[in-house]
CSV table of C-alpha atoms in Angstrom, one decimal:
chain,number,residue,atom,x,y,z
D,1,UNK,CA,39.1,20.1,17.4
D,2,UNK,CA,37.4,16.9,17.0
D,3,UNK,CA,33.9,16.7,17.0
D,4,UNK,CA,32.7,15.2,20.1
D,5,UNK,CA,30.0,12.1,18.8
D,6,UNK,CA,26.5,12.7,18.6
D,7,UNK,CA,24.8,11.4,22.2
D,8,UNK,CA,22.0,8.6,21.8
D,9,UNK,CA,19.6,11.2,23.0
D,10,UNK,CA,20.7,13.1,19.5
D,11,UNK,CA,21.0,10.3,17.4
D,12,UNK,CA,17.3,9.6,18.4
D,13,UNK,CA,16.0,12.9,17.9
D,14,UNK,CA,18.1,13.1,14.2
D,15,UNK,CA,16.2,9.8,13.1
D,16,UNK,CA,12.6,10.9,14.5
D,17,UNK,CA,13.2,14.4,12.4
D,18,UNK,CA,13.7,11.9,9.4
D,19,UNK,CA,10.9,9.7,9.8
D,20,UNK,CA,8.6,12.6,10.3
D,21,UNK,CA,10.1,14.3,7.5
D,22,UNK,CA,9.1,11.3,5.7
D,23,UNK,CA,6.2,9.6,7.2
D,24,UNK,CA,3.9,12.2,7.7
D,25,UNK,CA,3.7,13.7,4.1
D,26,UNK,CA,3.7,10.0,3.1
D,27,UNK,CA,0.3,9.3,5.0
D,28,UNK,CA,-1.4,12.3,3.5
D,29,UNK,CA,-0.4,10.6,0.3
D,30,UNK,CA,-2.1,7.4,1.1
D,31,UNK,CA,-5.1,9.1,2.6
D,32,UNK,CA,-5.8,10.7,-0.3
D,33,UNK,CA,-5.2,7.9,-2.7
D,34,UNK,CA,-9.1,6.3,-1.4
D,35,UNK,CA,-10.5,9.2,-1.9
D,36,UNK,CA,-10.6,9.1,-5.8
D,37,UNK,CA,-12.9,5.8,-5.5
D,38,UNK,CA,-15.1,7.8,-2.2
D,39,UNK,CA,-15.5,10.8,-5.4
D,40,UNK,CA,-16.4,9.0,-7.8
D,41,UNK,CA,-18.8,6.3,-5.7
D,42,UNK,CA,-20.8,9.7,-4.3
D,43,UNK,CA,-21.0,11.6,-7.9
D,44,UNK,CA,-22.3,8.1,-9.3
D,45,UNK,CA,-24.2,7.2,-6.5
D,46,UNK,CA,-26.6,10.1,-7.7
D,47,UNK,CA,-27.4,8.5,-11.2
D,48,UNK,CA,-29.1,5.5,-9.5
D,49,UNK,CA,-28.2,2.2,-7.7
D,50,UNK,CA,-27.5,0.2,-10.8
D,51,UNK,CA,-24.6,2.6,-12.0
D,52,UNK,CA,-22.9,2.6,-8.6
D,53,UNK,CA,-23.4,-1.5,-8.2
D,54,UNK,CA,-21.8,-1.5,-11.6
D,55,UNK,CA,-19.3,1.4,-10.4
D,56,UNK,CA,-18.2,-1.0,-7.1
D,57,UNK,CA,-17.3,-4.4,-9.3
D,58,UNK,CA,-15.4,-2.5,-11.4
D,59,UNK,CA,-13.5,-0.6,-8.9
D,60,UNK,CA,-12.6,-3.8,-6.6
D,61,UNK,CA,-11.1,-5.0,-10.1
D,62,UNK,CA,-9.5,-2.3,-11.0
D,63,UNK,CA,-7.8,-1.7,-7.1
D,64,UNK,CA,-7.0,-5.5,-6.8
D,65,UNK,CA,-5.1,-5.2,-10.0
D,66,UNK,CA,-3.2,-2.0,-8.9
D,67,UNK,CA,-2.6,-3.4,-5.5
D,68,UNK,CA,-1.1,-6.4,-7.3
D,69,UNK,CA,1.8,-4.5,-9.2
D,70,UNK,CA,2.2,-2.1,-6.0
D,71,UNK,CA,5.6,-3.8,-5.6
D,72,UNK,CA,6.8,-0.7,-8.6
D,73,UNK,CA,6.5,1.4,-5.6
D,74,UNK,CA,8.4,-0.5,-2.9
D,75,UNK,CA,11.2,-2.5,-5.0
D,76,UNK,CA,11.9,1.1,-6.9
D,77,UNK,CA,12.0,2.6,-3.3
D,78,UNK,CA,14.7,0.3,-1.9
D,79,UNK,CA,16.7,0.4,-5.6
D,80,UNK,CA,17.1,4.2,-5.5
D,81,UNK,CA,17.7,5.0,-1.6
D,82,UNK,CA,20.7,2.4,-1.9
D,83,UNK,CA,22.3,4.6,-4.6
D,84,UNK,CA,21.5,7.8,-3.2
D,85,UNK,CA,23.0,6.4,-0.1
D,86,UNK,CA,26.2,5.8,-2.1
D,87,UNK,CA,26.1,9.0,-3.5
D,88,UNK,CA,25.7,8.0,-6.9
D,89,UNK,CA,22.7,9.7,-8.2
D,90,UNK,CA,22.5,9.3,-11.5
D,91,UNK,CA,22.3,5.4,-11.0
D,92,UNK,CA,19.5,6.1,-8.7
D,93,UNK,CA,17.4,7.9,-11.2
D,94,UNK,CA,18.1,5.3,-14.0
D,95,UNK,CA,17.1,3.0,-11.7
D,96,UNK,CA,14.0,4.7,-11.3
D,97,UNK,CA,14.0,5.2,-14.9
D,98,UNK,CA,14.2,1.3,-15.6
D,99,UNK,CA,11.1,1.0,-12.9
D,100,UNK,CA,9.1,3.4,-14.8
D,101,UNK,CA,9.7,1.4,-18.6
D,102,UNK,CA,8.6,-1.7,-16.5
D,103,UNK,CA,5.0,0.0,-14.9
D,104,UNK,CA,4.8,0.9,-18.9
D,105,UNK,CA,5.2,-2.3,-20.0
D,106,UNK,CA,2.9,-4.1,-17.4
D,107,UNK,CA,-0.2,-1.4,-18.3
D,108,UNK,CA,0.0,-2.3,-21.6
D,109,UNK,CA,0.0,-6.1,-21.0
D,110,UNK,CA,-3.3,-5.2,-18.5
D,111,UNK,CA,-4.7,-3.2,-21.3
D,112,UNK,CA,-4.3,-5.8,-23.8
D,113,UNK,CA,-5.9,-8.7,-21.3
D,114,UNK,CA,-8.8,-6.5,-19.5
D,115,UNK,CA,-10.2,-5.4,-22.9
D,116,UNK,CA,-11.5,-8.2,-24.4
D,117,UNK,CA,-12.0,-10.0,-20.9
D,118,UNK,CA,-14.2,-6.8,-19.2
D,119,UNK,CA,-17.5,-8.9,-19.2
D,120,UNK,CA,-16.1,-11.9,-18.3
D,121,UNK,CA,-14.1,-10.4,-15.2
D,122,UNK,CA,-17.5,-8.7,-14.5
D,123,UNK,CA,-19.6,-12.1,-14.6
D,124,UNK,CA,-17.3,-13.7,-12.7
D,125,UNK,CA,-17.4,-10.8,-9.5
D,126,UNK,CA,-21.0,-11.2,-9.7
D,127,UNK,CA,-22.4,-8.4,-11.3
D,128,UNK,CA,-26.3,-8.4,-11.7
D,129,UNK,CA,-27.5,-8.4,-15.0
D,130,UNK,CA,-28.7,-4.6,-14.4
D,131,UNK,CA,-24.8,-3.7,-13.1
D,132,UNK,CA,-23.3,-5.3,-15.3
D,133,UNK,CA,-23.5,-3.0,-18.4
D,134,UNK,CA,-22.7,-0.1,-16.3
D,135,UNK,CA,-19.5,-2.0,-14.7
D,136,UNK,CA,-18.1,-3.2,-17.9
D,137,UNK,CA,-18.1,0.6,-19.8
D,138,UNK,CA,-16.2,1.8,-16.3
D,139,UNK,CA,-14.1,-0.9,-16.5
D,140,UNK,CA,-12.9,-0.6,-20.2
D,141,UNK,CA,-12.4,2.8,-20.1
D,142,UNK,CA,-10.6,3.3,-16.7
D,143,UNK,CA,-8.5,0.1,-18.0
D,144,UNK,CA,-6.9,3.0,-20.3
D,145,UNK,CA,-5.1,4.8,-17.1
D,146,UNK,CA,-3.8,1.6,-15.6
D,147,UNK,CA,-0.9,2.7,-17.3
D,148,UNK,CA,-1.0,5.7,-15.6
D,149,UNK,CA,-1.8,4.4,-12.6
D,150,UNK,CA,1.6,2.1,-13.0
D,151,UNK,CA,3.3,4.8,-13.7
D,152,UNK,CA,2.3,6.8,-10.9
D,153,UNK,CA,3.5,3.7,-8.4
D,154,UNK,CA,6.8,3.4,-9.6
D,155,UNK,CA,7.6,7.2,-10.1
D,156,UNK,CA,6.7,7.8,-6.5
D,157,UNK,CA,9.0,4.7,-5.1
D,158,UNK,CA,11.3,6.6,-7.1
D,159,UNK,CA,10.7,10.2,-5.6
D,160,UNK,CA,10.2,8.0,-2.0
D,161,UNK,CA,14.0,6.6,-2.4
D,162,UNK,CA,15.1,10.0,-3.3
D,163,UNK,CA,13.9,10.7,0.4
D,164,UNK,CA,11.0,12.9,-1.3
D,165,UNK,CA,7.8,12.4,-0.2
D,166,UNK,CA,6.1,16.0,0.0
D,167,UNK,CA,6.4,15.5,-4.1
D,168,UNK,CA,3.8,12.6,-4.1
D,169,UNK,CA,1.6,14.5,-1.1
D,170,UNK,CA,1.0,17.5,-3.6
D,171,UNK,CA,0.6,15.2,-6.5
D,172,UNK,CA,-2.1,13.1,-4.7
D,173,UNK,CA,-3.7,16.4,-3.6
D,174,UNK,CA,-4.2,17.7,-6.9
D,175,UNK,CA,-5.0,14.5,-8.7
D,176,UNK,CA,-8.0,14.4,-6.5
D,177,UNK,CA,-9.3,18.1,-6.7
D,178,UNK,CA,-9.0,17.6,-10.8
D,179,UNK,CA,-10.7,14.1,-10.5
D,180,UNK,CA,-13.7,15.3,-8.6
D,181,UNK,CA,-14.0,18.3,-10.8
D,182,UNK,CA,-13.8,16.1,-14.3
D,183,UNK,CA,-16.1,13.7,-12.7
D,184,UNK,CA,-18.9,16.2,-11.9
D,185,UNK,CA,-18.2,18.2,-15.4
D,186,UNK,CA,-18.4,14.7,-17.4
D,187,UNK,CA,-20.9,12.9,-15.6
D,188,UNK,CA,-23.7,15.9,-15.4
D,189,UNK,CA,-22.5,18.8,-17.2
D,190,UNK,CA,-21.6,16.3,-20.4
D,191,UNK,CA,-24.3,13.8,-19.5
D,192,UNK,CA,-22.0,11.3,-20.2
D,193,UNK,CA,-23.1,9.1,-16.8
D,194,UNK,CA,-21.0,6.6,-15.7
D,195,UNK,CA,-18.4,6.9,-18.6
D,196,UNK,CA,-18.1,10.6,-18.0
D,197,UNK,CA,-16.8,9.4,-14.0
D,198,UNK,CA,-14.3,6.9,-15.8
D,199,UNK,CA,-12.8,9.1,-18.3
D,200,UNK,CA,-12.4,12.1,-15.6
D,201,UNK,CA,-10.5,9.7,-13.8
D,202,UNK,CA,-9.0,8.5,-16.4
D,203,UNK,CA,-7.8,12.0,-17.3
D,204,UNK,CA,-6.7,12.6,-13.8
D,205,UNK,CA,-4.6,9.8,-13.7
D,206,UNK,CA,-2.6,10.6,-17.0
D,207,UNK,CA,-2.1,14.2,-15.5
D,208,UNK,CA,-0.6,12.6,-12.5
D,209,UNK,CA,1.7,10.8,-14.5
D,210,UNK,CA,3.0,13.5,-16.5
D,211,UNK,CA,3.9,15.8,-13.4
D,212,UNK,CA,5.7,12.6,-12.2
D,213,UNK,CA,7.6,12.0,-15.6
D,214,UNK,CA,8.4,15.6,-15.9
D,215,UNK,CA,9.9,15.9,-12.4
D,216,UNK,CA,12.0,12.3,-13.1
D,217,UNK,CA,12.8,13.0,-16.7
D,218,UNK,CA,14.2,16.6,-15.2
D,219,UNK,CA,16.3,14.6,-12.8
D,220,UNK,CA,17.5,12.2,-15.2
D,221,UNK,CA,18.8,15.2,-17.0
D,222,UNK,CA,20.2,17.1,-14.6
D,223,UNK,CA,22.2,13.8,-13.9
D,224,UNK,CA,22.9,12.6,-16.9
D,225,UNK,CA,20.9,9.8,-16.6
D,226,UNK,CA,19.5,7.9,-19.5
D,227,UNK,CA,16.0,8.3,-20.8
D,228,UNK,CA,16.0,5.3,-23.4
D,229,UNK,CA,14.6,1.5,-21.9
D,230,UNK,CA,17.1,-0.7,-20.8
D,231,UNK,CA,16.4,-4.3,-21.2
D,232,UNK,CA,18.4,-5.3,-18.8
D,233,UNK,CA,17.8,-2.7,-16.0
D,234,UNK,CA,14.1,-3.6,-16.9
D,235,UNK,CA,14.6,-7.4,-16.4
D,236,UNK,CA,16.5,-6.2,-13.1
D,237,UNK,CA,13.7,-4.4,-11.9
D,238,UNK,CA,11.5,-7.2,-12.7
D,239,UNK,CA,13.6,-9.8,-10.6
D,240,UNK,CA,13.2,-7.8,-8.0
D,241,UNK,CA,9.7,-7.3,-7.7
D,242,UNK,CA,9.0,-10.5,-8.3
D,243,UNK,CA,9.4,-11.5,-4.4
D,244,UNK,CA,7.3,-8.6,-3.7
D,245,UNK,CA,4.3,-9.6,-6.0
D,246,UNK,CA,4.0,-12.7,-4.2
D,247,UNK,CA,4.3,-11.6,-0.5
D,248,UNK,CA,1.1,-9.1,-2.1
D,249,UNK,CA,-0.6,-12.1,-3.5
D,250,UNK,CA,-0.5,-13.9,-0.5
D,251,UNK,CA,-1.3,-10.9,1.8
D,252,UNK,CA,-4.5,-10.7,-0.7
D,253,UNK,CA,-5.3,-14.3,-0.1
D,254,UNK,CA,-5.3,-13.9,3.3
D,255,UNK,CA,-8.0,-11.1,3.3
D,256,UNK,CA,-9.9,-12.8,0.6
D,257,UNK,CA,-10.2,-16.2,3.3
D,258,UNK,CA,-11.1,-13.9,6.0
D,259,UNK,CA,-13.9,-12.0,4.1
D,260,UNK,CA,-15.0,-15.7,2.5
D,261,UNK,CA,-15.1,-16.9,6.1
D,262,UNK,CA,-17.1,-14.2,7.0
D,263,UNK,CA,-19.4,-14.5,4.6
D,264,UNK,CA,-20.4,-18.5,5.5
D,265,UNK,CA,-21.5,-16.7,9.2
D,266,UNK,CA,-24.4,-14.8,7.9
D,267,UNK,CA,-25.1,-11.3,6.3
D,268,UNK,CA,-25.0,-9.3,9.4
D,269,UNK,CA,-21.2,-11.2,10.0
D,270,UNK,CA,-20.4,-10.3,6.7
D,271,UNK,CA,-21.7,-6.7,6.8
D,272,UNK,CA,-19.8,-6.3,10.2
D,273,UNK,CA,-16.7,-8.1,8.8
D,274,UNK,CA,-17.1,-5.3,5.7
D,275,UNK,CA,-17.2,-2.6,8.2
D,276,UNK,CA,-14.2,-3.4,10.7
D,277,UNK,CA,-12.2,-3.9,7.4
D,278,UNK,CA,-12.6,-0.3,6.2
D,279,UNK,CA,-11.4,0.5,9.9
D,280,UNK,CA,-8.6,-1.8,9.2
D,281,UNK,CA,-7.8,-0.4,6.3
D,282,UNK,CA,-7.4,3.1,7.3
D,283,UNK,CA,-5.3,2.5,10.7
D,284,UNK,CA,-2.8,0.5,8.0
D,285,UNK,CA,-2.3,3.8,6.2
D,286,UNK,CA,-0.7,5.7,9.3
D,287,UNK,CA,1.4,2.3,9.9
D,288,UNK,CA,2.0,1.8,6.3
D,289,UNK,CA,3.5,5.6,6.4
D,290,UNK,CA,5.6,5.1,9.0
D,291,UNK,CA,7.1,1.8,7.1
D,292,UNK,CA,7.8,4.1,3.8
D,293,UNK,CA,10.0,6.1,5.6
D,294,UNK,CA,11.3,3.1,7.1
D,295,UNK,CA,12.0,1.7,3.5
D,296,UNK,CA,13.6,5.1,1.9
D,297,UNK,CA,15.8,5.5,5.4
D,298,UNK,CA,17.6,1.9,5.6
D,299,UNK,CA,18.0,2.0,2.0
D,300,UNK,CA,20.0,5.2,2.2
D,301,UNK,CA,21.7,3.9,5.1
D,302,UNK,CA,22.7,0.6,3.9
D,303,UNK,CA,23.6,2.1,0.4
D,304,UNK,CA,25.9,4.2,2.4
D,305,UNK,CA,27.5,1.2,3.6
D,306,UNK,CA,26.5,2.1,7.4
D,307,UNK,CA,24.6,-1.1,8.6
D,308,UNK,CA,24.9,0.1,12.1
D,309,UNK,CA,23.1,3.5,11.6
D,310,UNK,CA,20.7,1.2,9.4
D,311,UNK,CA,20.2,-0.9,12.9
D,312,UNK,CA,20.1,2.2,15.0
D,313,UNK,CA,17.3,3.8,13.1
D,314,UNK,CA,15.6,0.7,12.7
D,315,UNK,CA,15.3,0.1,16.5
D,316,UNK,CA,14.2,3.6,16.7
D,317,UNK,CA,11.5,3.0,14.2
D,318,UNK,CA,10.5,0.0,16.1
D,319,UNK,CA,9.7,2.1,18.8
D,320,UNK,CA,7.9,4.6,16.8
D,321,UNK,CA,5.6,1.7,15.5
D,322,UNK,CA,4.8,0.5,18.8
D,323,UNK,CA,4.1,3.8,20.0
D,324,UNK,CA,1.6,4.2,17.1
D,325,UNK,CA,0.0,0.8,17.4
D,326,UNK,CA,-1.0,1.5,20.9
D,327,UNK,CA,-2.5,5.3,20.4
D,328,UNK,CA,-4.5,3.6,17.6
D,329,UNK,CA,-5.7,1.0,19.4
D,330,UNK,CA,-6.7,3.7,22.5
D,331,UNK,CA,-8.6,5.6,19.9
D,332,UNK,CA,-9.9,2.3,18.3
D,333,UNK,CA,-11.3,1.1,22.1
D,334,UNK,CA,-12.9,4.6,23.3
D,335,UNK,CA,-14.2,5.4,19.3
D,336,UNK,CA,-16.1,1.8,19.0
D,337,UNK,CA,-19.1,2.6,20.4
D,338,UNK,CA,-19.6,5.9,17.8
D,339,UNK,CA,-17.9,4.3,14.7
D,340,UNK,CA,-20.2,1.4,13.9
D,341,UNK,CA,-23.3,3.1,14.6
D,342,UNK,CA,-22.2,5.9,11.7
D,343,UNK,CA,-22.2,2.6,8.6
D,344,UNK,CA,-25.4,0.6,10.3
D,345,UNK,CA,-27.8,1.3,13.3
D,346,UNK,CA,-29.0,-2.8,12.7
D,347,UNK,CA,-28.6,-4.2,15.7
D,348,UNK,CA,-27.4,-7.5,15.0
D,349,UNK,CA,-24.4,-6.4,12.5
D,350,UNK,CA,-23.3,-3.7,16.1
D,351,UNK,CA,-23.4,-7.3,18.1
D,352,UNK,CA,-21.5,-8.7,16.0
D,353,UNK,CA,-19.1,-5.5,15.2
D,354,UNK,CA,-18.3,-4.3,19.0
D,355,UNK,CA,-16.2,-7.3,20.4
D,356,UNK,CA,-14.6,-7.5,17.0
D,357,UNK,CA,-13.5,-4.4,17.3
D,358,UNK,CA,-11.5,-5.5,20.5
D,359,UNK,CA,-9.2,-8.1,19.3
D,360,UNK,CA,-8.5,-5.2,16.3
D,361,UNK,CA,-7.7,-2.5,19.0
D,362,UNK,CA,-5.5,-5.4,21.2
D,363,UNK,CA,-3.8,-5.9,17.9
D,364,UNK,CA,-2.8,-2.8,17.0
D,365,UNK,CA,1.0,-2.7,18.7
D,366,UNK,CA,1.6,-5.7,17.0
D,367,UNK,CA,0.6,-4.5,13.5
D,368,UNK,CA,2.7,-1.4,14.7
D,369,UNK,CA,6.1,-3.4,14.8
D,370,UNK,CA,5.0,-5.7,11.6
D,371,UNK,CA,4.6,-2.7,9.5
D,372,UNK,CA,7.7,-1.3,10.3
D,373,UNK,CA,9.9,-4.5,10.3
D,374,UNK,CA,8.0,-4.9,6.5
D,375,UNK,CA,9.2,-1.4,5.4
D,376,UNK,CA,12.6,-2.0,6.8
D,377,UNK,CA,13.1,-5.2,5.1
D,378,UNK,CA,11.7,-4.0,1.9
D,379,UNK,CA,14.3,-1.3,2.0
D,380,UNK,CA,17.3,-3.6,2.4
D,381,UNK,CA,15.8,-5.5,-0.9
D,382,UNK,CA,15.3,-8.4,1.9
D,383,UNK,CA,12.3,-9.2,-0.9
D,384,UNK,CA,12.5,-13.2,-0.9
D,385,UNK,CA,12.5,-13.3,2.5
D,386,UNK,CA,9.4,-11.7,2.9
D,387,UNK,CA,8.2,-13.8,0.0
D,388,UNK,CA,8.8,-16.9,2.2
D,389,UNK,CA,7.6,-15.7,5.5
D,390,UNK,CA,4.2,-14.3,4.1
D,391,UNK,CA,3.5,-17.8,2.2
D,392,UNK,CA,4.2,-19.6,5.6
D,393,UNK,CA,1.9,-17.6,6.9
D,394,UNK,CA,-0.8,-17.9,4.7
D,395,UNK,CA,-0.2,-21.6,5.4
D,396,UNK,CA,-0.8,-21.5,8.7
D,397,UNK,CA,-3.6,-18.7,8.6
D,398,UNK,CA,-5.9,-20.9,6.1
D,399,UNK,CA,-6.5,-23.6,7.6
D,400,UNK,CA,-7.2,-21.8,11.5
D,401,UNK,CA,-9.5,-19.6,9.6
D,402,UNK,CA,-11.6,-22.1,7.8
D,403,UNK,CA,-12.1,-23.9,11.3
D,404,UNK,CA,-13.9,-20.9,12.5
D,405,UNK,CA,-17.5,-21.3,11.2
D,406,UNK,CA,-17.0,-25.3,12.6
D,407,UNK,CA,-15.5,-24.5,16.3
D,408,UNK,CA,-17.6,-21.1,16.9
D,409,UNK,CA,-16.8,-18.0,18.0
D,410,UNK,CA,-18.4,-16.0,15.0
D,411,UNK,CA,-16.6,-12.6,13.7
D,412,UNK,CA,-14.9,-12.0,17.0
D,413,UNK,CA,-13.0,-15.3,16.2
D,414,UNK,CA,-12.4,-14.2,12.5
D,415,UNK,CA,-10.0,-11.6,13.9
D,416,UNK,CA,-8.5,-13.7,16.3
D,417,UNK,CA,-7.4,-15.8,13.1
D,418,UNK,CA,-6.2,-12.0,11.4
D,419,UNK,CA,-4.3,-11.3,14.9
D,420,UNK,CA,-2.7,-14.3,14.6
D,421,UNK,CA,-2.0,-13.9,11.4
D,422,UNK,CA,-0.1,-10.9,12.3
D,423,UNK,CA,1.5,-11.8,15.4
D,424,UNK,CA,2.9,-14.8,12.5
D,425,UNK,CA,4.1,-12.3,10.6
D,426,UNK,CA,5.7,-10.5,13.3
D,427,UNK,CA,7.6,-13.6,14.8
D,428,UNK,CA,9.1,-14.3,11.1
D,429,UNK,CA,9.8,-10.5,10.7
D,430,UNK,CA,11.2,-10.6,14.1
D,431,UNK,CA,13.8,-13.2,13.7
D,432,UNK,CA,15.3,-11.3,10.5
D,433,UNK,CA,15.6,-8.5,11.8
D,434,UNK,CA,17.6,-9.9,15.4
D,435,UNK,CA,19.8,-12.2,13.2
D,436,UNK,CA,20.8,-9.2,11.1
D,437,UNK,CA,21.1,-10.8,8.0
D,438,UNK,CA,19.1,-8.0,6.1
D,439,UNK,CA,22.0,-5.5,6.9
D,440,UNK,CA,23.8,-6.1,3.8
D,441,UNK,CA,25.4,-2.5,2.4
D,442,UNK,CA,26.8,-1.5,-1.2
D,443,UNK,CA,24.6,0.4,-3.8
D,444,UNK,CA,23.0,-2.9,-5.1
D,445,UNK,CA,21.9,-6.2,-2.5
């Protein structure tokens, strides 16, 4: 007997199960990552203000370096998922190994740059004379863990591409626990001060990377993939990641311009901006979890030559993005009178932040669409389009944002410009989505 075709309702339920199975663990792993810095800050903060200030500057440099290389996760997820969809697990894991080798090479290059230039970098970021020695110490030691951090990114991409987001969650939680325990033991038990915090974080990162490597190497041996570096494969990974690097750098530039404009408005405005930005980043974790699911699922469908299935699940994910954005927006509106006072009791800062938060709340459905379509196009390997779209957005956003101090409107206008930026991203992504040109099938794009 021929099996009846699935109903649209049954398809939606199947897509929902896929999205939830990947997005929920991904969200947990994303939230666990910033807990590393929070644990370090809480422990180092009790050493003194200068130590905490040094940690803040060094951590900003480290996080910037790592965020620049996030393409190691994104590009690897898409490439591995395509090969999973085509049924070639050996090639999928081989692609993942190439990404891991690229991560090791990039990590070694970063160490070679950071170690001798650490004092100059710390000075460039404006650390005070009292904080600078602590910042240099933390940065030089922590830099030794950058290859492990990049391996974690690449290996996370491998597992996501294999439709496995639970293992990254477990590793992230274990890493956070180990990091906290090591920091307490080395900072206070061994009396190493801020150096102990850096060493604790490095050891935790090495442990996380080792766990990932064990998992990936076992998969490689099981499916007959080579563990040796392949120059052509590494080069292909770098070429696939280059457009995503441009996209990420453009986005970082937008965030830096927004902060610089807020700083020109005055201390109260930039303080309020920092509070709002921390919330905006937290909201982004929730939406990014859906985007990560999109990367993995879309890549698998396209690898299986199922463009129609990819478009169907994309439509469902857009609905998820809009719904998540509406829920988050309502939560921001409801919680804003309670959220900002957690960070400050200064009435001037409160007066600057509360109206701007209304703009942030109203923009969340737009953000939901942007994050989902960003993930879909990444999963499709459509990096060049994402790079050009972000460059166009940066070119339009920059003059608008720089006019804010002249035209007035304060911090609310800054976040109005940020909402314009997200609307521009939504427009460029929506045009690409509707064109269908992203849905290129096959084991490779």
